[in-house]
Short mmCIF file of C-alpha atoms in Angstrom, two decimals:
data_model
loop_
_atom_site.label_atom_id
_atom_site.label_comp_id
_atom_site.label_asym_id
_atom_site.label_seq_id
_atom_site.Cartn_x
_atom_site.Cartn_y
_atom_site.Cartn_z
CA MET A 1 48.67 140.03 89.54
CA ASN A 2 48.38 136.33 90.25
CA GLY A 3 51.76 134.66 90.18
CA ASN A 4 50.40 131.15 89.46
CA LYS A 5 48.73 132.13 86.21
CA PRO A 6 50.81 132.73 83.05
CA VAL A 7 50.46 136.16 81.62
CA ASP A 8 48.54 136.34 78.31
CA LEU A 9 50.42 139.10 76.60
CA LEU A 10 48.06 139.26 73.62
CA GLU A 11 45.08 139.64 75.90
CA LEU A 12 46.97 142.24 77.83
CA ALA A 13 47.78 144.13 74.63
CA ARG A 14 44.16 143.87 73.47
CA GLN A 15 43.05 145.31 76.78
CA ALA A 16 45.52 148.08 76.38
CA GLY A 17 44.24 148.78 72.83
CA VAL A 18 47.68 148.16 71.30
CA ALA A 19 46.64 145.36 68.95
CA GLN A 20 43.56 147.21 67.81
CA ALA A 21 45.59 150.28 67.11
CA ARG A 22 48.00 148.16 65.09
CA GLU A 23 45.16 146.63 63.08
CA HIS A 24 43.79 150.09 62.36
CA ALA A 25 47.19 151.21 61.32
CA LEU A 26 47.62 148.22 58.99
CA GLU A 27 44.18 148.75 57.49
CA ALA A 28 44.89 152.43 56.93
CA ARG A 29 48.19 151.54 55.34
CA ARG A 30 46.54 148.95 53.13
CA ASP A 31 44.22 151.65 51.86
CA SER A 32 46.96 154.16 51.41
CA VAL A 33 49.32 151.88 49.45
CA GLN A 34 48.24 151.65 45.84
CA LEU A 35 49.72 150.71 42.49
CA VAL A 36 49.92 153.84 40.39
CA THR A 37 51.18 154.37 36.85
CA PHE A 38 52.40 157.87 36.14
CA GLU A 39 52.03 159.57 32.78
CA HIS A 40 52.90 162.87 31.18
CA ASN A 41 50.78 165.68 32.45
CA ARG A 42 48.31 166.82 29.83
CA ASP A 43 48.58 170.35 31.13
CA PRO A 44 51.48 171.84 29.12
CA ASN A 45 52.20 174.34 31.94
CA ARG A 46 53.00 171.56 34.37
CA GLU A 47 55.90 169.18 34.07
CA LEU A 48 55.02 166.87 36.93
CA PRO A 49 53.90 163.43 35.93
CA VAL A 50 50.45 162.47 37.15
CA GLY A 51 48.66 159.25 37.90
CA ARG A 52 45.20 158.13 38.92
CA HIS A 53 44.07 156.49 42.12
CA PRO A 54 42.94 153.01 41.05
CA ALA A 55 39.89 153.01 43.33
CA THR A 56 38.69 156.60 43.33
CA ASN A 57 40.19 157.68 39.98
CA ARG A 58 41.38 160.93 41.63
CA VAL A 59 44.58 162.61 40.51
CA VAL A 60 47.85 161.47 42.11
CA PHE A 61 50.90 163.77 42.13
CA PRO A 62 54.41 162.76 43.15
CA ASP A 63 55.17 164.12 46.62
CA MET A 64 58.06 166.32 45.54
CA LYS A 65 58.82 167.36 49.12
CA ARG A 66 59.63 163.75 50.06
CA GLN A 67 60.55 160.70 47.94
CA GLY A 68 58.33 161.56 44.96
CA ALA A 69 60.91 163.61 43.12
CA GLY A 70 62.37 160.57 41.33
CA ILE A 71 59.11 159.53 39.66
CA LYS A 72 59.13 159.86 35.87
CA PRO A 73 56.37 159.53 33.31
CA GLY A 74 55.77 155.96 32.20
CA GLU A 75 56.83 154.42 35.49
CA THR A 76 54.66 152.36 37.81
CA TYR A 77 55.12 152.31 41.55
CA PHE A 78 53.62 150.88 44.68
CA CYS A 79 53.08 154.20 46.39
CA ASP A 80 52.08 155.40 49.80
CA LEU A 81 49.34 157.94 49.07
CA ILE A 82 48.47 160.85 51.25
CA GLU A 83 45.11 162.46 50.61
CA TYR A 84 45.02 166.23 50.46
CA HIS A 85 41.81 168.22 50.62
CA PRO A 86 42.29 171.59 48.92
CA PRO A 87 40.06 174.52 49.98
CA ALA A 88 38.21 174.26 46.67
CA GLY A 89 37.68 171.30 44.34
CA PRO A 90 38.04 167.57 44.75
CA SER A 91 40.72 165.97 46.85
CA VAL A 92 44.05 164.83 45.35
CA TYR A 93 46.76 162.45 46.46
CA TYR A 94 50.49 162.87 46.91
CA ALA A 95 52.52 159.75 46.28
CA ASN A 96 55.70 158.52 47.93
CA PRO A 97 57.09 155.56 46.00
CA ILE A 98 57.74 152.35 47.88
CA THR A 99 58.75 149.97 45.08
CA LYS A 100 59.13 150.53 41.38
CA VAL A 101 57.25 147.95 39.35
CA ASP A 102 59.26 147.10 36.27
CA ALA A 103 60.32 144.00 34.38
CA SER A 104 62.98 142.98 36.88
CA TYR A 105 60.53 143.39 39.71
CA LEU A 106 57.99 141.20 37.95
CA PHE A 107 60.60 138.54 37.15
CA ASP A 108 61.62 138.43 40.76
CA LEU A 109 58.08 137.88 41.97
CA ARG A 110 57.20 134.53 43.45
CA PRO A 111 53.95 132.89 42.39
CA GLU A 112 52.15 133.79 45.60
CA HIS A 113 53.16 137.39 45.07
CA VAL A 114 51.80 137.30 41.51
CA ASP A 115 48.51 135.93 42.79
CA LYS A 116 48.34 138.61 45.41
CA LEU A 117 49.15 141.26 42.82
CA VAL A 118 46.40 140.01 40.51
CA GLU A 119 43.98 140.01 43.40
CA VAL A 120 44.86 143.57 44.31
CA LEU A 121 44.62 144.74 40.71
CA LEU A 122 41.28 143.04 40.27
CA ARG A 123 39.92 144.53 43.45
CA SER A 124 41.09 147.97 42.47
CA ALA A 125 39.62 147.64 38.97
CA GLN A 126 36.43 145.96 40.11
CA GLY A 127 34.32 149.06 39.64
CA LYS A 128 35.51 149.60 36.09
CA LEU A 129 35.03 145.98 35.12
CA LEU A 130 31.54 145.93 36.54
CA GLU A 131 30.71 149.09 34.68
CA GLN A 132 32.03 147.66 31.41
CA ALA A 133 30.15 144.42 31.95
CA ARG A 134 26.95 146.29 32.71
CA ALA A 135 27.36 148.37 29.53
CA GLN A 136 27.97 145.25 27.43
CA ILE A 137 24.99 143.45 28.93
CA ARG A 138 22.79 146.48 28.36
CA LEU A 139 23.95 146.75 24.73
CA SER A 140 23.40 143.05 24.11
CA ALA A 141 19.95 143.15 25.70
CA GLU A 142 19.00 146.18 23.61
CA GLN A 143 20.09 144.43 20.41
CA ASP A 144 18.18 141.27 21.33
CA THR A 145 15.09 143.28 22.11
CA LYS A 146 15.37 145.12 18.80
CA HIS A 147 15.62 141.80 16.94
CA GLN A 148 12.62 140.44 18.80
CA ILE A 149 10.60 143.56 18.09
CA SER A 150 11.41 143.43 14.37
CA ALA A 151 10.57 139.69 14.24
CA LEU A 152 7.27 140.27 16.00
CA ALA A 153 6.47 143.13 13.64
CA ALA A 154 7.15 140.86 10.66
CA GLU A 155 4.93 138.16 12.16
CA LYS A 156 2.19 140.66 12.77
CA GLU A 157 2.40 141.86 9.17
CA ALA A 158 2.27 138.28 7.86
CA ALA A 159 -0.72 137.53 10.09
CA ARG A 160 -2.46 140.64 8.83
CA LEU A 161 -1.89 139.61 5.19
CA GLU A 162 -3.11 136.08 5.94
CA ASN A 163 -6.15 137.55 7.65
CA ASP A 164 -6.93 139.66 4.60
CA ARG A 165 -6.54 136.64 2.34
CA LEU A 166 -8.84 134.53 4.49
CA LYS A 167 -11.41 137.30 4.58
CA LEU A 168 -11.39 137.42 0.80
CA GLU A 169 -11.72 133.65 0.64
CA ILE A 170 -14.62 133.69 3.11
CA GLU A 171 -16.31 136.35 1.03
CA LYS A 172 -15.90 134.26 -2.12
CA LEU A 173 -17.26 131.18 -0.37
CA ARG A 174 -20.18 133.20 0.99
CA GLN A 175 -21.01 134.32 -2.52
CA LEU A 176 -20.84 130.70 -3.70
CA VAL A 177 -23.18 129.64 -0.91
CA VAL A 178 -25.59 132.38 -1.87
CA VAL A 179 -25.44 131.22 -5.47
CA GLY A 180 -26.05 127.63 -4.39
CA SER A 181 -28.94 128.52 -2.12
CA ASN A 182 -30.60 130.47 -4.88
CA GLY A 183 -31.12 127.12 -6.53
CA ASP A 184 -32.59 126.97 -9.94
CA GLN A 185 -32.36 130.68 -10.60
CA ALA A 186 -28.61 130.73 -10.16
CA THR A 187 -28.14 127.54 -12.13
CA ARG A 188 -30.24 128.90 -14.97
CA GLN A 189 -28.33 132.13 -15.15
CA SER A 190 -24.90 130.52 -15.28
CA PRO A 191 -24.47 126.88 -16.09
CA VAL A 192 -21.91 125.80 -13.58
CA GLU A 193 -18.28 125.56 -14.58
CA PRO A 194 -18.48 126.11 -18.33
CA ARG A 195 -15.44 124.86 -20.14
CA SER A 196 -14.18 126.39 -23.29
CA SER A 197 -11.94 123.94 -25.05
CA ALA A 198 -10.91 120.38 -25.31
CA THR A 199 -7.69 121.03 -23.49
CA THR A 200 -9.53 122.05 -20.32
CA ARG A 201 -10.89 118.56 -20.10
CA ALA A 202 -7.44 117.06 -20.10
CA ILE A 203 -5.84 115.82 -16.91
CA SER A 204 -4.27 118.79 -15.27
CA THR A 205 -3.11 120.06 -11.95
CA ARG A 206 -6.16 122.20 -11.44
CA SER A 207 -7.87 121.99 -8.09
CA HIS A 208 -10.95 119.89 -8.46
CA THR A 209 -13.34 120.90 -5.73
CA HIS A 210 -15.57 117.93 -5.45
CA ILE A 211 -16.95 117.17 -2.03
CA ALA A 212 -18.97 114.15 -1.10
CA ASP A 213 -22.67 114.62 -1.74
CA SER A 214 -23.58 113.76 1.81
CA GLN A 215 -21.51 116.70 3.03
CA THR A 216 -22.44 119.52 0.74
CA SER A 217 -25.31 118.71 -1.52
CA ALA A 218 -28.75 119.85 -0.65
CA VAL A 219 -31.94 119.34 -2.55
CA THR A 220 -32.17 122.34 -4.77
CA GLY A 221 -34.90 121.46 -7.15
CA VAL A 222 -36.79 118.89 -9.09
CA VAL A 223 -36.64 117.51 -12.60
CA ASN A 224 -39.67 116.25 -14.44
CA ARG A 225 -39.53 113.04 -16.39
CA PRO A 226 -42.34 113.36 -18.88
CA ALA A 227 -41.08 110.52 -21.06
CA ALA A 228 -38.91 107.46 -20.58
CA ASP A 229 -35.70 109.06 -21.86
CA LEU A 230 -36.49 112.71 -21.29
CA LEU A 231 -35.75 115.04 -18.39
CA SER A 232 -37.28 118.48 -18.20
CA SER A 233 -36.55 121.27 -15.79
CA PRO A 234 -35.80 125.00 -15.72
CA LEU A 235 -32.50 123.92 -14.15
CA LEU A 236 -31.46 122.54 -17.53
CA SER A 237 -30.53 125.55 -19.56
CA ASP A 238 -30.10 125.07 -23.27
CA GLY A 239 -26.70 123.74 -24.22
CA ARG A 240 -24.54 120.67 -24.16
CA TYR A 241 -24.24 118.25 -21.29
CA PHE A 242 -22.41 115.15 -20.19
CA VAL A 243 -24.45 112.61 -18.29
CA HIS A 244 -22.80 109.96 -16.14
CA VAL A 245 -24.25 107.11 -14.20
CA SER A 246 -22.72 104.98 -11.48
CA PRO A 247 -22.11 101.34 -12.43
CA ASN A 248 -24.58 100.24 -9.77
CA ARG A 249 -27.13 102.48 -11.52
CA GLN A 250 -28.04 104.32 -8.33
CA LYS A 251 -26.71 107.76 -9.16
CA LEU A 252 -27.04 110.00 -12.21
CA PHE A 253 -24.89 113.04 -12.70
CA ILE A 254 -25.59 115.76 -15.25
CA HIS A 255 -23.12 118.53 -15.88
CA PRO A 256 -22.88 121.18 -18.58
CA HIS A 257 -19.90 121.10 -20.89
CA PRO A 258 -19.32 122.75 -24.26
CA GLU A 259 -18.31 119.39 -25.70
CA GLY A 260 -21.05 117.42 -24.04
CA ASN A 261 -22.59 114.72 -26.20
CA LEU A 262 -26.17 115.39 -25.11
CA ARG A 263 -28.03 118.56 -25.97
CA ALA A 264 -30.72 120.29 -23.94
CA GLU A 265 -33.31 122.33 -25.76
CA ASN A 266 -36.26 124.16 -24.29
CA SER A 267 -35.18 123.06 -20.83
CA SER A 268 -35.48 119.43 -21.86
CA LEU A 269 -32.62 116.96 -22.01
CA SER A 270 -32.90 113.67 -23.80
CA VAL A 271 -31.01 110.97 -21.94
CA PRO A 272 -30.82 107.80 -24.01
CA SER A 273 -30.98 104.56 -22.04
CA LEU A 274 -32.56 106.31 -19.05
CA SER A 275 -35.36 103.79 -19.27
CA ILE A 276 -32.76 101.04 -18.77
CA LEU A 277 -31.54 102.71 -15.62
CA ARG A 278 -34.98 103.42 -14.18
CA PRO A 279 -38.14 101.88 -15.55
CA PHE A 280 -40.73 104.36 -16.71
CA ASP A 281 -44.30 103.95 -15.52
CA GLY A 282 -45.64 107.35 -16.41
CA GLY A 283 -44.61 110.86 -15.59
CA GLU A 284 -42.61 111.34 -12.42
CA ILE A 285 -40.64 113.97 -10.56
CA LEU A 286 -36.99 113.39 -9.55
CA GLU A 287 -35.26 115.36 -6.86
CA VAL A 288 -31.88 116.79 -7.81
CA SER A 289 -29.14 118.33 -5.79
CA ALA A 290 -26.52 120.73 -7.03
CA ASP A 291 -23.05 121.56 -5.90
CA PRO A 292 -21.96 124.85 -7.45
CA ARG A 293 -18.31 123.95 -7.02
CA VAL A 294 -18.58 120.70 -8.92
CA GLY A 295 -20.90 122.16 -11.44
CA GLY A 296 -23.64 119.72 -12.03
CA LEU A 297 -26.86 118.16 -10.95
CA SER A 298 -26.88 114.90 -9.11
CA MET A 299 -29.91 112.72 -8.73
CA SER A 300 -30.60 109.42 -7.12
CA LEU A 301 -32.17 106.82 -9.36
CA ALA A 302 -33.00 104.61 -6.43
CA GLY A 303 -35.21 107.15 -4.65
CA THR A 304 -38.93 106.91 -4.13
CA ARG A 305 -41.18 107.68 -7.02
CA HIS A 306 -43.10 110.95 -7.09
CA GLU A 307 -45.94 110.85 -9.54
CA VAL A 308 -46.65 113.98 -11.54
CA MET B 1 -13.68 107.67 7.39
CA LEU B 2 -10.51 107.99 9.40
CA PHE B 3 -8.78 110.29 6.91
CA SER B 4 -10.17 113.53 5.57
CA GLU B 5 -9.32 114.74 2.11
CA ASN B 6 -6.68 117.41 2.18
CA PRO B 7 -6.93 119.73 -0.85
CA ALA B 8 -3.17 120.19 -0.76
CA ASP B 9 -2.48 116.47 -1.22
CA ARG B 10 -0.90 115.55 -4.55
CA VAL B 11 -2.69 112.60 -6.07
CA MET B 12 -1.47 110.20 -8.74
CA VAL B 13 -3.72 107.54 -10.18
CA PHE B 14 -2.37 104.23 -11.48
CA ILE B 15 -4.83 102.33 -13.63
CA ASP B 16 -4.41 98.68 -14.55
CA LEU B 17 -6.39 98.95 -17.75
CA ALA B 18 -6.89 95.25 -18.37
CA ASN B 19 -8.16 94.73 -14.84
CA VAL B 20 -10.57 97.64 -15.15
CA GLN B 21 -11.82 96.57 -18.56
CA LYS B 22 -12.43 93.09 -17.25
CA ALA B 23 -14.43 94.48 -14.34
CA VAL B 24 -16.63 96.75 -16.45
CA ARG B 25 -17.10 94.59 -19.49
CA ASN B 26 -20.70 93.82 -18.60
CA LYS B 27 -21.38 97.33 -17.42
CA GLU B 28 -20.27 98.99 -20.62
CA THR B 29 -23.38 97.87 -22.39
CA SER B 30 -24.72 99.70 -25.35
CA GLY B 31 -25.43 103.22 -24.31
CA PHE B 32 -22.81 103.41 -21.55
CA ARG B 33 -19.07 103.73 -21.59
CA LEU B 34 -16.52 104.06 -18.83
CA ASP B 35 -15.25 107.66 -18.73
CA TYR B 36 -11.66 107.43 -17.52
CA TYR B 37 -11.36 111.18 -17.19
CA ARG B 38 -14.41 111.25 -14.93
CA LEU B 39 -13.09 108.25 -13.03
CA VAL B 40 -9.79 109.86 -12.05
CA ASN B 41 -11.49 113.11 -11.10
CA GLU B 42 -14.02 111.31 -8.94
CA LEU B 43 -11.23 109.41 -7.23
CA ALA B 44 -9.08 112.49 -6.68
CA GLY B 45 -12.04 114.38 -5.25
CA SER B 46 -11.07 117.75 -3.80
CA ARG B 47 -7.36 116.94 -3.91
CA ARG B 48 -4.77 118.01 -6.50
CA LEU B 49 -4.64 115.55 -9.34
CA ILE B 50 -1.11 115.73 -10.69
CA GLY B 51 -0.99 112.69 -12.93
CA ALA B 52 -2.74 109.58 -14.07
CA TYR B 53 -1.04 106.50 -15.51
CA ILE B 54 -2.59 103.86 -17.73
CA PHE B 55 -0.81 100.50 -17.83
CA ASP B 56 -1.65 98.01 -20.50
CA ALA B 57 -0.22 95.49 -22.92
CA VAL B 58 -0.65 95.98 -26.66
CA SER B 59 0.01 93.70 -29.54
CA THR B 60 2.76 94.55 -31.95
CA SER B 61 1.17 92.55 -34.72
CA ASP B 62 -1.53 95.13 -35.49
CA ARG B 63 -0.44 98.72 -35.44
CA SER B 64 -3.17 99.97 -37.72
CA ALA B 65 -4.99 103.15 -36.83
CA PHE B 66 -8.23 101.19 -36.62
CA ASN B 67 -7.05 98.89 -33.88
CA PRO B 68 -9.52 99.63 -31.03
CA LYS B 69 -6.87 99.20 -28.37
CA TRP B 70 -4.50 101.69 -30.02
CA ARG B 71 -7.37 104.12 -30.51
CA LEU B 72 -8.35 103.92 -26.87
CA LEU B 73 -4.78 104.49 -25.74
CA ASP B 74 -4.41 107.42 -28.15
CA ALA B 75 -7.62 108.96 -26.83
CA LEU B 76 -6.40 108.59 -23.28
CA ARG B 77 -3.06 110.15 -24.20
CA PHE B 78 -4.96 113.06 -25.72
CA LEU B 79 -6.83 113.53 -22.45
CA GLY B 80 -3.54 113.78 -20.60
CA PHE B 81 -3.07 110.27 -19.30
CA ARG B 82 0.43 108.86 -19.25
CA VAL B 83 0.05 105.64 -21.14
CA MET B 84 2.60 102.94 -20.38
CA ALA B 85 1.93 100.21 -22.91
CA ARG B 86 4.01 97.05 -22.81
CA GLU B 87 4.31 95.26 -26.11
CA VAL B 88 3.43 91.64 -26.58
CA ASN B 89 4.23 89.68 -29.70
CA TYR B 90 2.04 87.52 -31.80
CA GLY B 91 2.30 84.42 -29.65
CA GLU B 92 1.46 86.29 -26.47
CA GLU B 93 -1.63 88.17 -27.66
CA GLY B 94 -4.34 88.36 -25.08
CA GLN B 95 -1.86 88.02 -22.26
CA GLN B 96 -0.72 90.65 -19.80
CA LYS B 97 3.03 90.64 -19.92
CA GLU B 98 5.15 92.96 -17.77
CA VAL B 99 2.15 95.15 -16.96
CA ASP B 100 1.85 94.49 -13.24
CA VAL B 101 5.56 94.87 -12.71
CA ALA B 102 5.60 98.08 -14.75
CA LEU B 103 2.80 99.53 -12.61
CA ALA B 104 4.41 98.42 -9.36
CA THR B 105 7.80 99.79 -10.44
CA GLU B 106 6.37 103.16 -11.41
CA LEU B 107 4.36 103.32 -8.20
CA VAL B 108 7.40 102.66 -6.03
CA ALA B 109 9.68 104.91 -8.10
CA CYS B 110 7.25 107.82 -7.86
CA ALA B 111 6.97 107.28 -4.13
CA PHE B 112 10.74 107.37 -3.73
CA ARG B 113 10.91 110.52 -5.85
CA ASP B 114 8.26 112.07 -3.59
CA ALA B 115 6.15 112.68 -6.68
CA PHE B 116 2.86 112.27 -4.84
CA ASP B 117 1.27 112.26 -1.42
CA VAL B 118 -1.52 109.88 -2.29
CA ALA B 119 -1.44 107.07 -4.84
CA ILE B 120 -4.69 105.56 -6.06
CA VAL B 121 -4.32 102.13 -7.62
CA VAL B 122 -7.25 101.21 -9.80
CA SER B 123 -7.04 97.47 -9.80
CA GLY B 124 -8.19 94.52 -7.80
CA ASP B 125 -5.08 92.48 -8.43
CA ARG B 126 -3.42 91.01 -5.36
CA ASP B 127 0.00 91.16 -7.06
CA PHE B 128 0.27 94.82 -6.06
CA VAL B 129 0.18 94.13 -2.33
CA PRO B 130 3.99 94.15 -1.80
CA ALA B 131 4.43 97.34 -3.81
CA ILE B 132 1.63 99.04 -1.90
CA GLU B 133 3.12 97.97 1.41
CA ARG B 134 6.51 99.36 0.36
CA VAL B 135 5.00 102.67 -0.73
CA ARG B 136 3.07 102.97 2.53
CA SER B 137 6.25 102.34 4.48
CA GLU B 138 7.65 105.43 2.72
CA GLY B 139 4.98 107.48 4.45
CA LYS B 140 2.68 107.74 1.44
CA ARG B 141 -1.01 107.03 1.44
CA VAL B 142 -2.22 104.39 -0.95
CA GLU B 143 -5.84 104.05 -1.90
CA VAL B 144 -7.35 101.29 -3.97
CA ALA B 145 -10.30 101.65 -6.30
CA PHE B 146 -12.23 98.61 -7.40
CA PHE B 147 -15.42 97.52 -9.04
CA GLY B 148 -17.21 95.71 -6.28
CA ASP B 149 -19.75 93.77 -8.24
CA ALA B 150 -18.75 90.76 -10.23
CA ALA B 151 -18.31 91.47 -13.89
CA LEU B 152 -20.49 88.57 -14.90
CA PRO B 153 -23.07 86.53 -12.98
CA GLY B 154 -21.44 83.59 -11.27
CA GLU B 155 -18.01 85.16 -11.51
CA LYS B 156 -15.96 86.28 -8.50
CA SER B 157 -15.27 89.95 -8.04
CA SER B 158 -11.90 90.98 -9.41
CA PHE B 159 -11.08 92.73 -6.16
CA SER B 160 -8.74 90.95 -3.79
CA VAL B 161 -9.53 91.16 -0.11
CA HIS B 162 -5.76 91.33 0.50
CA LEU B 163 -5.67 94.68 -1.28
CA GLN B 164 -8.39 95.96 0.99
CA ARG B 165 -6.29 95.04 4.01
CA VAL B 166 -3.18 96.95 2.92
CA ALA B 167 -4.89 100.02 1.46
CA ASP B 168 -5.45 103.19 3.45
CA ARG B 169 -8.78 103.70 1.78
CA VAL B 170 -10.91 101.75 -0.63
CA HIS B 171 -13.09 103.35 -3.29
CA ASN B 172 -15.99 101.36 -4.62
CA VAL B 173 -16.21 102.59 -8.18
CA ASP B 174 -19.65 101.03 -8.51
CA GLU B 175 -20.99 103.93 -6.46
CA LEU B 176 -19.33 106.69 -8.51
CA PRO B 177 -20.94 108.21 -11.61
CA VAL B 178 -18.24 107.19 -14.07
CA LEU B 179 -20.20 105.56 -16.88
CA GLN B 180 -20.91 108.09 -19.57
CA VAL B 181 -24.34 107.94 -21.15
CA LEU B 182 -23.83 107.88 -24.92
CA SER B 183 -26.03 109.80 -27.26
CA ALA B 184 -28.77 108.13 -29.28
CA GLN B 185 -26.73 108.22 -32.46
CA LEU B 186 -24.38 105.32 -32.80
CA GLU B 187 -21.23 106.29 -30.92
CA GLU B 188 -18.15 104.28 -31.43
CA PRO B 189 -16.53 103.25 -28.22
CA ALA B 190 -13.31 105.18 -27.79
#
């Protein structure tokens, strides 16, 4: 040993394994000391109170051969636990009380002790808390998923209904297009949009499906003009008609109506004042377009003249 | 056209009858007559027509059943128009009293009640510009219908260019088939 150098006792102890042994001993003691609450034994043949190890949940009996004899049901102790491995079955613990935890003990605790106690309790109950939290999260997630599934199912059902409705609508429109493309035959068979009474002509909330001529109308036939005020065509089935003209006298619109003021007979419609709208220089042919949704024939009075 | 017609749009038509009659007085020659029912349907197009107003002034001095003005208004009522007739007394006959304000008030009130999506004002009168601007600021569309050609040769068109500037859309009624061709027998104008 060098006499000039001071002796480092801690280093010396470490080298000798004393400190390490002490740390091991403290660690072992920390594990063996637990807070245990004892209850009545559920087994009617046994009178000893029992508790549960807070970390392992194994059974804890009072160590009756040592200081455990004073433990009564309902009491909580900081205990020194000794693990015992029986020949068969799980291990159990025998408890020797260190300090009884009661109201007076709690009142005497200083704040740092309370914090320490809470920390220990939390650490010991960590497994349980985690398990509870996991169960709650799982339950909540399951409920959310169920809600989402039911909402998606409702959306799917609504989409299916909407799809069916649109299919029906497309089918109706297709039929209308077919009727329109059949031209004069279709118009002859059913004068478009017949109206039955005066009230139907009144302003109402009905959907009026007029679309600009440039978008939907197509030339569907021709009308002969054998005389100045006479139009003749198979498109003009016998019956009553209204005839309208634009103020600039460029467009003529003929549509069937039960209360129409002009009557067509033998596929000929007399249109008074037609000669004012378009001078008559002999027989001519006028192109007409029909829109089955509007229900009428539209013709341009400004178009080129086609001689008969 | 910037806007397309939405079939779900609710349309109300506001007709300044005196203005319209002034514009068509040379077009309603013998054999032709303005069909108001056809007019509102042409203007509404594919949209939902939910109401049409007629605004006019009538004289209180002649309430007889043969008064042409009363007969016209009755016929329009029968067709479903809402006729708002302001009364003028003997000294004011031939004048339009309270009519423009009545139309503007109804237009704005309906807009505030959310009674329509699209209002169509059938008039060329510039007096409606503030009301139209107010209605547009409520988020409603306002369209104006007018007769483009002058009523009489040498006369100015009744349509104000200021209306064209504030309207979302302008309909030229001259291009719409709204004049009904009367039958050969003498038909009394409605």
